[in-house]
Amino acid sequence: MGRHRDNKISRSIVSAIQEDNKTQRRLRLWRPLKTFFALYGLLLIRLRPELFKRLREKICKLSDDEYKASFKDKDALVAKGDMGYSGSTFFNTKDDKFLIKSIPRRFEHTFFRDDLLEPYVSHMESHPKSLLVRITDFLGWRYPSIGGLFGIAPTYHLVMENLLHGQKQGSD
């Protein structure tokens, strides 16, 4: 069951990154109804896409094509499992460039969105060589679903650069 859950969640993340929000706006009326009954596969969208695109280009020096290349196929993510006490699920891209962390608790994603995001962006633009992790995207659910409402599937995710990218496995 865990592998099926991880596959559905990772495909939802990849779809959100590969599709632009303009495409998602043209969805048919049946999509919200179908999405509501999903346990794991949520319809995620990129939140504040222009802001994160600016950060990727200015701070990370990363083009949209280069970024999306890490998410090029539906199986682009590898589940790292549930780590720690936060209840978060982690994935990384197969090329190991990006790490995706779920934000399952309401207070966490509302704090990030409402209180932390603007100061984070301001700091990163003022201090591009900052040692803070570079967040490249913020994903959230577009329509409610049974899986999201009951906490079966995480409804918000942060995509960030993997600080360990390029290091050999097993090195300290």
mmCIF file of N, CA and C in Angstrom, residues 11-116:
data_model
loop_
_atom_site.group_PDB
_atom_site.id
_atom_site.type_symbol
_atom_site.label_atom_id
_atom_site.label_comp_id
_atom_site.label_asym_id
_atom_site.label_seq_id
_atom_site.Cartn_x
_atom_site.Cartn_y
_atom_site.Cartn_z
ATOM 1 N N ARG A 11 3.527 11.249 -8.706
ATOM 2 C CA ARG A 11 2.988 11.615 -10.026
ATOM 3 C C ARG A 11 2.199 12.918 -9.961
ATOM 4 N N SER A 12 1.517 13.162 -8.858
ATOM 5 C CA SER A 12 0.811 14.436 -8.683
ATOM 6 C C SER A 12 1.800 15.600 -8.644
ATOM 7 N N ILE A 13 2.925 15.401 -7.979
ATOM 8 C CA ILE A 13 3.958 16.438 -7.885
ATOM 9 C C ILE A 13 4.552 16.710 -9.260
ATOM 10 N N VAL A 14 4.921 15.649 -9.973
ATOM 11 C CA VAL A 14 5.509 15.800 -11.310
ATOM 12 C C VAL A 14 4.538 16.503 -12.249
ATOM 13 N N SER A 15 3.277 16.129 -12.211
ATOM 14 C CA SER A 15 2.274 16.769 -13.074
ATOM 15 C C SER A 15 2.169 18.260 -12.793
ATOM 16 N N ALA A 16 2.197 18.631 -11.525
ATOM 17 C CA ALA A 16 2.092 20.052 -11.168
ATOM 18 C C ALA A 16 3.272 20.847 -11.714
ATOM 19 N N ILE A 17 4.451 20.267 -11.690
ATOM 20 C CA ILE A 17 5.640 20.981 -12.168
ATOM 21 C C ILE A 17 5.680 21.017 -13.686
ATOM 22 N N GLN A 18 5.292 19.941 -14.333
ATOM 23 C CA GLN A 18 5.349 19.885 -15.794
ATOM 24 C C GLN A 18 4.261 20.721 -16.467
ATOM 25 N N GLU A 19 3.082 20.775 -15.879
ATOM 26 C CA GLU A 19 1.980 21.533 -16.483
ATOM 27 C C GLU A 19 2.029 22.964 -15.986
ATOM 28 N N ASP A 20 1.739 23.888 -16.872
ATOM 29 C CA ASP A 20 1.634 25.261 -16.402
ATOM 30 C C ASP A 20 0.221 25.497 -15.880
ATOM 31 N N ASN A 21 0.060 26.501 -15.051
ATOM 32 C CA ASN A 21 -1.240 26.760 -14.427
ATOM 33 C C ASN A 21 -2.288 27.190 -15.437
ATOM 34 N N LYS A 22 -1.885 27.728 -16.584
ATOM 35 C CA LYS A 22 -2.852 28.112 -17.614
ATOM 36 C C LYS A 22 -3.553 26.871 -18.157
ATOM 37 N N THR A 23 -2.809 25.789 -18.341
ATOM 38 C CA THR A 23 -3.396 24.532 -18.796
ATOM 39 C C THR A 23 -4.383 24.022 -17.754
ATOM 40 N N GLN A 24 -4.006 24.111 -16.495
ATOM 41 C CA GLN A 24 -4.863 23.600 -15.428
ATOM 42 C C GLN A 24 -6.169 24.379 -15.313
ATOM 43 N N ARG A 25 -6.178 25.650 -15.675
ATOM 44 C CA ARG A 25 -7.398 26.457 -15.576
ATOM 45 C C ARG A 25 -8.468 25.987 -16.550
ATOM 46 N N ARG A 26 -8.066 25.319 -17.623
ATOM 47 C CA ARG A 26 -9.010 24.887 -18.648
ATOM 48 C C ARG A 26 -9.593 23.504 -18.379
ATOM 49 N N LEU A 27 -9.455 23.020 -17.177
ATOM 50 C CA LEU A 27 -9.956 21.681 -16.860
ATOM 51 C C LEU A 27 -11.475 21.630 -16.954
ATOM 52 N N ARG A 28 -11.962 20.488 -17.322
ATOM 53 C CA ARG A 28 -13.407 20.294 -17.450
ATOM 54 C C ARG A 28 -14.076 20.239 -16.080
ATOM 55 N N LEU A 29 -15.377 20.359 -16.107
ATOM 56 C CA LEU A 29 -16.154 20.380 -14.868
ATOM 57 C C LEU A 29 -16.077 19.076 -14.080
ATOM 58 N N TRP A 30 -15.865 17.951 -14.757
ATOM 59 C CA TRP A 30 -15.842 16.664 -14.071
ATOM 60 C C TRP A 30 -14.582 16.480 -13.238
ATOM 61 N N ARG A 31 -13.538 17.220 -13.519
ATOM 62 C CA ARG A 31 -12.255 17.023 -12.834
ATOM 63 C C ARG A 31 -12.340 17.238 -11.321
ATOM 64 N N PRO A 32 -13.013 18.324 -10.837
ATOM 65 C CA PRO A 32 -13.112 18.478 -9.378
ATOM 66 C C PRO A 32 -13.844 17.319 -8.706
ATOM 67 N N LEU A 33 -14.865 16.797 -9.364
ATOM 68 C CA LEU A 33 -15.623 15.680 -8.805
ATOM 69 C C LEU A 33 -14.760 14.417 -8.746
ATOM 70 N N LYS A 34 -14.063 14.143 -9.832
ATOM 71 C CA LYS A 34 -13.175 12.975 -9.883
ATOM 72 C C LYS A 34 -12.059 13.111 -8.843
ATOM 73 N N THR A 35 -11.510 14.305 -8.731
ATOM 74 C CA THR A 35 -10.428 14.555 -7.785
ATOM 75 C C THR A 35 -10.901 14.385 -6.345
ATOM 76 N N PHE A 36 -12.132 14.770 -6.062
ATOM 77 C CA PHE A 36 -12.645 14.684 -4.698
ATOM 78 C C PHE A 36 -12.567 13.261 -4.156
ATOM 79 N N PHE A 37 -12.808 12.267 -4.994
ATOM 80 C CA PHE A 37 -12.831 10.882 -4.536
ATOM 81 C C PHE A 37 -11.459 10.206 -4.551
ATOM 82 N N ALA A 38 -10.417 10.934 -4.870
ATOM 83 C CA ALA A 38 -9.065 10.371 -4.883
ATOM 84 C C ALA A 38 -8.526 10.257 -3.462
ATOM 85 N N LEU A 39 -7.877 9.140 -3.182
ATOM 86 C CA LEU A 39 -7.235 8.987 -1.880
ATOM 87 C C LEU A 39 -5.826 9.560 -1.887
ATOM 88 N N TYR A 40 -5.062 9.268 -2.930
ATOM 89 C CA TYR A 40 -3.662 9.673 -2.956
ATOM 90 C C TYR A 40 -3.329 10.640 -4.082
ATOM 91 N N GLY A 41 -3.901 10.445 -5.250
ATOM 92 C CA GLY A 41 -3.570 11.270 -6.408
ATOM 93 C C GLY A 41 -4.327 12.583 -6.375
ATOM 94 N N LEU A 42 -3.678 13.637 -5.945
ATOM 95 C CA LEU A 42 -4.312 14.942 -5.843
ATOM 96 C C LEU A 42 -3.985 15.785 -7.066
ATOM 97 N N LEU A 43 -4.839 16.734 -7.350
ATOM 98 C CA LEU A 43 -4.548 17.702 -8.397
ATOM 99 C C LEU A 43 -3.812 18.861 -7.729
ATOM 100 N N LEU A 44 -2.495 18.870 -7.885
ATOM 101 C CA LEU A 44 -1.669 19.919 -7.291
ATOM 102 C C LEU A 44 -1.387 20.999 -8.324
ATOM 103 N N ILE A 45 -1.221 22.219 -7.839
ATOM 104 C CA ILE A 45 -0.820 23.330 -8.704
ATOM 105 C C ILE A 45 0.357 24.048 -8.053
ATOM 106 N N ARG A 46 1.058 24.799 -8.860
ATOM 107 C CA ARG A 46 2.158 25.606 -8.346
ATOM 108 C C ARG A 46 1.567 26.877 -7.738
ATOM 109 N N LEU A 47 1.940 27.149 -6.513
ATOM 110 C CA LEU A 47 1.492 28.362 -5.843
ATOM 111 C C LEU A 47 2.568 29.434 -6.020
ATOM 112 N N ARG A 48 2.145 30.626 -6.364
ATOM 113 C CA ARG A 48 3.042 31.760 -6.617
ATOM 114 C C ARG A 48 4.109 31.407 -7.662
ATOM 115 N N PRO A 49 3.700 30.872 -8.820
ATOM 116 C CA PRO A 49 4.664 30.387 -9.818
ATOM 117 C C PRO A 49 5.616 31.460 -10.341
ATOM 118 N N GLU A 50 5.149 32.689 -10.522
ATOM 119 C CA GLU A 50 6.030 33.743 -11.039
ATOM 120 C C GLU A 50 7.119 34.087 -10.031
ATOM 121 N N LEU A 51 6.757 34.115 -8.759
ATOM 122 C CA LEU A 51 7.723 34.414 -7.711
ATOM 123 C C LEU A 51 8.825 33.358 -7.676
ATOM 124 N N PHE A 52 8.446 32.088 -7.727
ATOM 125 C CA PHE A 52 9.447 31.026 -7.672
ATOM 126 C C PHE A 52 10.249 30.936 -8.965
ATOM 127 N N LYS A 53 9.639 31.256 -10.076
ATOM 128 C CA LYS A 53 10.391 31.292 -11.333
ATOM 129 C C LYS A 53 11.484 32.356 -11.249
ATOM 130 N N ARG A 54 11.130 33.512 -10.694
ATOM 131 C CA ARG A 54 12.117 34.586 -10.520
ATOM 132 C C ARG A 54 13.255 34.129 -9.605
ATOM 133 N N LEU A 55 12.922 33.459 -8.515
ATOM 134 C CA LEU A 55 13.957 32.947 -7.609
ATOM 135 C C LEU A 55 14.849 31.924 -8.307
ATOM 136 N N ARG A 56 14.229 31.010 -9.061
ATOM 137 C CA ARG A 56 15.027 29.995 -9.767
ATOM 138 C C ARG A 56 15.992 30.647 -10.747
ATOM 139 N N GLU A 57 15.513 31.642 -11.474
ATOM 140 C CA GLU A 57 16.359 32.272 -12.492
ATOM 141 C C GLU A 57 17.413 33.186 -11.877
ATOM 142 N N LYS A 58 17.035 34.016 -10.896
ATOM 143 C CA LYS A 58 17.965 34.994 -10.335
ATOM 144 C C LYS A 58 18.915 34.398 -9.307
ATOM 145 N N ILE A 59 18.409 33.579 -8.427
ATOM 146 C CA ILE A 59 19.208 33.074 -7.313
ATOM 147 C C ILE A 59 19.866 31.733 -7.650
ATOM 148 N N CYS A 60 19.093 30.828 -8.219
ATOM 149 C CA CYS A 60 19.608 29.485 -8.513
ATOM 150 C C CYS A 60 20.277 29.397 -9.881
ATOM 151 N N LYS A 61 20.079 30.433 -10.711
ATOM 152 C CA LYS A 61 20.618 30.434 -12.083
ATOM 153 C C LYS A 61 20.148 29.188 -12.835
ATOM 154 N N LEU A 62 18.856 28.955 -12.793
ATOM 155 C CA LEU A 62 18.256 27.741 -13.327
ATOM 156 C C LEU A 62 17.131 28.118 -14.284
ATOM 157 N N SER A 63 17.237 27.688 -15.530
ATOM 158 C CA SER A 63 16.179 27.972 -16.505
ATOM 159 C C SER A 63 14.997 27.031 -16.262
ATOM 160 N N ASP A 64 13.838 27.408 -16.795
ATOM 161 C CA ASP A 64 12.652 26.560 -16.665
ATOM 162 C C ASP A 64 12.879 25.182 -17.288
ATOM 163 N N ASP A 65 13.517 25.156 -18.456
ATOM 164 C CA ASP A 65 13.772 23.875 -19.128
ATOM 165 C C ASP A 65 14.695 22.988 -18.303
ATOM 166 N N GLU A 66 15.726 23.589 -17.745
ATOM 167 C CA GLU A 66 16.672 22.838 -16.928
ATOM 168 C C GLU A 66 15.978 22.293 -15.669
ATOM 169 N N TYR A 67 15.134 23.115 -15.075
ATOM 170 C CA TYR A 67 14.390 22.715 -13.878
ATOM 171 C C TYR A 67 13.431 21.569 -14.196
ATOM 172 N N LYS A 68 12.638 21.741 -15.238
ATOM 173 C CA LYS A 68 11.647 20.723 -15.600
ATOM 174 C C LYS A 68 12.294 19.418 -16.069
ATOM 175 N N ALA A 69 13.530 19.479 -16.543
ATOM 176 C CA ALA A 69 14.226 18.266 -16.990
ATOM 177 C C ALA A 69 14.382 17.257 -15.846
ATOM 178 N N SER A 70 14.498 17.743 -14.629
ATOM 179 C CA SER A 70 14.611 16.842 -13.478
ATOM 180 C C SER A 70 13.300 16.130 -13.173
ATOM 181 N N PHE A 71 12.201 16.640 -13.733
ATOM 182 C CA PHE A 71 10.867 16.083 -13.501
ATOM 183 C C PHE A 71 10.261 15.596 -14.817
ATOM 184 N N LYS A 72 11.117 15.133 -15.731
ATOM 185 C CA LYS A 72 10.679 14.906 -17.118
ATOM 186 C C LYS A 72 9.711 13.744 -17.321
ATOM 187 N N ASP A 73 9.764 12.715 -16.502
ATOM 188 C CA ASP A 73 8.801 11.626 -16.704
ATOM 189 C C ASP A 73 8.006 11.369 -15.428
ATOM 190 N N LYS A 74 6.935 10.627 -15.572
ATOM 191 C CA LYS A 74 6.018 10.432 -14.441
ATOM 192 C C LYS A 74 6.659 9.707 -13.262
ATOM 193 N N ASP A 75 7.738 8.983 -13.510
ATOM 194 C CA ASP A 75 8.444 8.282 -12.438
ATOM 195 C C ASP A 75 9.754 8.980 -12.080
ATOM 196 N N ALA A 76 9.762 10.300 -12.146
ATOM 197 C CA ALA A 76 10.984 11.078 -11.926
ATOM 198 C C ALA A 76 11.377 11.181 -10.459
ATOM 199 N N LEU A 77 10.477 10.810 -9.554
ATOM 200 C CA LEU A 77 10.762 10.961 -8.129
ATOM 201 C C LEU A 77 10.967 9.613 -7.454
ATOM 202 N N VAL A 78 11.838 9.628 -6.457
ATOM 203 C CA VAL A 78 12.124 8.447 -5.650
ATOM 204 C C VAL A 78 11.679 8.760 -4.224
ATOM 205 N N ALA A 79 10.833 7.918 -3.668
ATOM 206 C CA ALA A 79 10.351 8.126 -2.301
ATOM 207 C C ALA A 79 11.473 7.849 -1.311
ATOM 208 N N LYS A 80 11.620 8.739 -0.354
ATOM 209 C CA LYS A 80 12.594 8.557 0.717
ATOM 210 C C LYS A 80 11.913 8.121 2.002
ATOM 211 N N GLY A 81 10.593 8.027 1.954
ATOM 212 C CA GLY A 81 9.840 7.570 3.112
ATOM 213 C C GLY A 81 9.456 8.705 4.033
ATOM 214 N N ASP A 82 8.810 8.327 5.122
ATOM 215 C CA ASP A 82 8.405 9.296 6.132
ATOM 216 C C ASP A 82 9.553 9.433 7.115
ATOM 217 N N MET A 83 10.129 10.619 7.156
ATOM 218 C CA MET A 83 11.296 10.828 8.005
ATOM 219 C C MET A 83 10.939 11.753 9.161
ATOM 220 N N GLY A 84 11.353 11.391 10.337
ATOM 221 C CA GLY A 84 11.177 12.276 11.471
ATOM 222 C C GLY A 84 9.781 12.250 12.060
ATOM 223 N N TYR A 85 9.586 13.134 13.012
ATOM 224 C CA TYR A 85 8.330 13.188 13.753
ATOM 225 C C TYR A 85 7.309 14.126 13.129
ATOM 226 N N SER A 86 7.689 14.852 12.107
ATOM 227 C CA SER A 86 6.780 15.842 11.521
ATOM 228 C C SER A 86 5.671 15.198 10.696
ATOM 229 N N GLY A 87 5.828 13.938 10.339
ATOM 230 C CA GLY A 87 4.846 13.285 9.486
ATOM 231 C C GLY A 87 5.045 13.604 8.020
ATOM 232 N N SER A 88 6.147 14.261 7.698
ATOM 233 C CA SER A 88 6.421 14.643 6.314
ATOM 234 C C SER A 88 6.891 13.453 5.499
ATOM 235 N N THR A 89 6.545 13.483 4.233
ATOM 236 C CA THR A 89 7.019 12.502 3.272
ATOM 237 C C THR A 89 8.059 13.197 2.412
ATOM 238 N N PHE A 90 9.151 12.500 2.112
ATOM 239 C CA PHE A 90 10.218 13.081 1.310
ATOM 240 C C PHE A 90 10.391 12.308 0.012
ATOM 241 N N PHE A 91 10.698 13.036 -1.039
ATOM 242 C CA PHE A 91 11.055 12.474 -2.333
ATOM 243 C C PHE A 91 12.294 13.209 -2.813
ATOM 244 N N ASN A 92 13.056 12.555 -3.666
ATOM 245 C CA ASN A 92 14.076 13.296 -4.397
ATOM 246 C C ASN A 92 13.971 12.912 -5.866
ATOM 247 N N THR A 93 14.468 13.800 -6.723
ATOM 248 C CA THR A 93 14.443 13.502 -8.147
ATOM 249 C C THR A 93 15.489 12.436 -8.436
ATOM 250 N N LYS A 94 15.286 11.688 -9.506
ATOM 251 C CA LYS A 94 16.228 10.616 -9.842
ATOM 252 C C LYS A 94 17.629 11.149 -10.103
ATOM 253 N N ASP A 95 17.728 12.406 -10.593
ATOM 254 C CA ASP A 95 19.051 12.989 -10.810
ATOM 255 C C ASP A 95 19.615 13.596 -9.527
ATOM 256 N N ASP A 96 18.877 13.488 -8.430
ATOM 257 C CA ASP A 96 19.291 13.929 -7.093
ATOM 258 C C ASP A 96 19.447 15.442 -6.946
ATOM 259 N N LYS A 97 18.967 16.222 -7.895
ATOM 260 C CA LYS A 97 19.138 17.673 -7.815
ATOM 261 C C LYS A 97 18.143 18.338 -6.874
ATOM 262 N N PHE A 98 16.971 17.731 -6.715
ATOM 263 C CA PHE A 98 15.922 18.366 -5.922
ATOM 264 C C PHE A 98 15.345 17.411 -4.890
ATOM 265 N N LEU A 99 14.933 17.997 -3.783
ATOM 266 C CA LEU A 99 14.308 17.283 -2.685
ATOM 267 C C LEU A 99 12.906 17.869 -2.514
ATOM 268 N N ILE A 100 11.927 17.017 -2.328
ATOM 269 C CA ILE A 100 10.550 17.460 -2.145
ATOM 270 C C ILE A 100 10.098 17.008 -0.765
ATOM 271 N N LYS A 101 9.600 17.964 0.015
ATOM 272 C CA LYS A 101 9.135 17.685 1.373
ATOM 273 C C LYS A 101 7.656 18.012 1.454
ATOM 274 N N SER A 102 6.876 17.069 1.925
ATOM 275 C CA SER A 102 5.456 17.357 2.120
ATOM 276 C C SER A 102 5.296 18.217 3.372
ATOM 277 N N ILE A 103 4.249 19.014 3.349
ATOM 278 C CA ILE A 103 3.927 19.849 4.510
ATOM 279 C C ILE A 103 2.508 19.463 4.924
ATOM 280 N N PRO A 104 2.389 18.425 5.759
ATOM 281 C CA PRO A 104 1.073 17.859 6.036
ATOM 282 C C PRO A 104 0.204 18.653 7.015
ATOM 283 N N ARG A 105 0.818 19.434 7.861
ATOM 284 C CA ARG A 105 0.035 20.130 8.886
ATOM 285 C C ARG A 105 -0.394 21.511 8.404
ATOM 286 N N ARG A 106 -1.628 21.827 8.688
ATOM 287 C CA ARG A 106 -2.191 23.105 8.240
ATOM 288 C C ARG A 106 -1.367 24.294 8.730
ATOM 289 N N PHE A 107 -0.987 24.296 10.004
ATOM 290 C CA PHE A 107 -0.259 25.447 10.523
ATOM 291 C C PHE A 107 1.098 25.617 9.840
ATOM 292 N N GLU A 108 1.693 24.521 9.359
ATOM 293 C CA GLU A 108 2.988 24.625 8.677
ATOM 294 C C GLU A 108 2.852 25.300 7.319
ATOM 295 N N HIS A 109 1.919 24.842 6.495
ATOM 296 C CA HIS A 109 1.829 25.440 5.161
ATOM 297 C C HIS A 109 1.223 26.836 5.205
ATOM 298 N N THR A 110 0.322 27.106 6.148
ATOM 299 C CA THR A 110 -0.194 28.480 6.241
ATOM 300 C C THR A 110 0.879 29.421 6.777
ATOM 301 N N PHE A 111 1.707 28.955 7.709
ATOM 302 C CA PHE A 111 2.815 29.780 8.196
ATOM 303 C C PHE A 111 3.785 30.087 7.061
ATOM 304 N N PHE A 112 4.144 29.071 6.279
ATOM 305 C CA PHE A 112 5.066 29.308 5.168
ATOM 306 C C PHE A 112 4.464 30.289 4.171
ATOM 307 N N ARG A 113 3.233 30.052 3.769
ATOM 308 C CA ARG A 113 2.577 30.877 2.753
ATOM 309 C C ARG A 113 2.322 32.303 3.243
ATOM 310 N N ASP A 114 1.807 32.442 4.462
ATOM 311 C CA ASP A 114 1.348 33.746 4.936
ATOM 312 C C ASP A 114 2.401 34.563 5.678
ATOM 313 N N ASP A 115 3.341 33.905 6.354
ATOM 314 C CA ASP A 115 4.288 34.634 7.201
ATOM 315 C C ASP A 115 5.744 34.549 6.752
ATOM 316 N N LEU A 116 6.149 33.430 6.215
ATOM 317 C CA LEU A 116 7.567 33.222 5.928
ATOM 318 C C LEU A 116 7.963 33.495 4.482
#
